[in-house]
Amino acid sequence: MDAEAFNLSVRAFLKKVGVNSQREIERYVEEAVREGRLRGDETLAVRMQLDVEGKAEPLVIESEVRLR
């Protein structure tokens, strides 16, 4: 295994996950506030699941995003 190539590849994946996740959350919140489904002062539960090929159990990360 080439540790440097592996590290760069993982970092690129994590950057893609982070940027796309943030955009999706922002898009959802903006639309939900505009349509009146959210007031803009809520705390939203968020959950991310990571599946790695060949790994039996996924990694699940749960947290909250506060809008105010």
mmCIF file of C-alpha atoms in Angstrom:
data_model
loop_
_atom_site.group_PDB
_atom_site.id
_atom_site.type_symbol
_atom_site.label_atom_id
_atom_site.label_comp_id
_atom_site.label_asym_id
_atom_site.label_seq_id
_atom_site.Cartn_x
_atom_site.Cartn_y
_atom_site.Cartn_z
ATOM 1 C CA MET A 1 0.000 0.000 0.000
ATOM 2 C CA ASP A 2 1.157 3.508 -0.804
ATOM 3 C CA ALA A 3 0.340 5.434 2.380
ATOM 4 C CA GLU A 4 0.592 8.843 0.710
ATOM 5 C CA ALA A 5 -1.706 7.921 -2.175
ATOM 6 C CA PHE A 6 -4.153 6.348 0.280
ATOM 7 C CA ASN A 7 -4.125 9.442 2.503
ATOM 8 C CA LEU A 8 -4.712 11.780 -0.454
ATOM 9 C CA SER A 9 -7.523 9.619 -1.760
ATOM 10 C CA VAL A 10 -9.271 9.487 1.634
ATOM 11 C CA ARG A 11 -8.895 13.250 2.042
ATOM 12 C CA ALA A 12 -10.405 13.851 -1.408
ATOM 13 C CA PHE A 13 -13.348 11.605 -0.538
ATOM 14 C CA LEU A 14 -13.913 13.361 2.798
ATOM 15 C CA LYS A 15 -13.784 16.776 1.136
ATOM 16 C CA LYS A 16 -16.404 15.658 -1.383
ATOM 17 C CA VAL A 17 -18.609 14.262 1.400
ATOM 18 C CA GLY A 18 -18.263 17.417 3.493
ATOM 19 C CA VAL A 19 -18.959 19.883 0.703
ATOM 20 C CA ASN A 20 -21.903 17.930 -0.718
ATOM 21 C CA SER A 21 -23.412 17.296 2.717
ATOM 22 C CA GLN A 22 -23.198 20.959 3.664
ATOM 23 C CA ARG A 23 -24.815 22.030 0.384
ATOM 24 C CA GLU A 24 -27.632 19.533 0.792
ATOM 25 C CA ILE A 25 -28.374 20.596 4.366
ATOM 26 C CA GLU A 26 -28.300 24.285 3.396
ATOM 27 C CA ARG A 27 -30.572 23.676 0.404
ATOM 28 C CA TYR A 28 -33.064 21.744 2.496
ATOM 29 C CA VAL A 29 -33.151 24.327 5.292
ATOM 30 C CA GLU A 30 -33.503 27.297 2.939
ATOM 31 C CA GLU A 31 -36.346 25.615 1.051
ATOM 32 C CA ALA A 32 -38.103 24.437 4.225
ATOM 33 C CA VAL A 33 -37.925 27.916 5.796
ATOM 34 C CA ARG A 34 -39.169 29.528 2.580
ATOM 35 C CA GLU A 35 -42.098 27.066 2.391
ATOM 36 C CA GLY A 36 -42.919 27.413 6.095
ATOM 37 C CA ARG A 37 -42.020 23.837 7.058
ATOM 38 C CA LEU A 38 -39.307 25.194 9.368
ATOM 39 C CA ARG A 39 -39.316 28.410 11.393
ATOM 40 C CA GLY A 40 -35.533 28.795 11.353
ATOM 41 C CA ASP A 41 -34.954 28.336 15.062
ATOM 42 C CA GLU A 42 -35.045 24.533 15.223
ATOM 43 C CA THR A 43 -32.341 22.021 15.961
ATOM 44 C CA LEU A 44 -32.294 19.304 13.315
ATOM 45 C CA ALA A 45 -31.126 15.749 13.902
ATOM 46 C CA VAL A 46 -28.666 14.656 11.217
ATOM 47 C CA ARG A 47 -27.291 11.216 10.465
ATOM 48 C CA MET A 48 -24.550 10.054 8.120
ATOM 49 C CA GLN A 49 -23.910 6.446 7.194
ATOM 50 C CA LEU A 50 -20.594 5.324 5.737
ATOM 51 C CA ASP A 51 -20.504 2.021 3.893
ATOM 52 C CA VAL A 52 -17.132 0.599 2.934
ATOM 53 C CA GLU A 53 -17.048 -2.223 0.410
ATOM 54 C CA GLY A 54 -16.281 -5.485 2.183
ATOM 55 C CA LYS A 55 -16.952 -4.110 5.679
ATOM 56 C CA ALA A 56 -19.916 -5.843 7.294
ATOM 57 C CA GLU A 57 -21.206 -2.996 9.456
ATOM 58 C CA PRO A 58 -21.620 0.629 8.379
ATOM 59 C CA LEU A 59 -20.305 3.522 10.436
ATOM 60 C CA VAL A 60 -23.204 5.702 11.574
ATOM 61 C CA ILE A 61 -22.568 9.225 12.845
ATOM 62 C CA GLU A 62 -25.408 11.149 14.450
ATOM 63 C CA SER A 63 -25.424 14.773 15.518
ATOM 64 C CA GLU A 64 -27.502 17.934 15.497
ATOM 65 C CA VAL A 65 -27.488 21.088 13.401
ATOM 66 C CA ARG A 66 -28.778 24.178 15.183
ATOM 67 C CA LEU A 67 -30.446 26.800 13.032
ATOM 68 C CA ARG A 68 -30.209 29.458 15.717
#
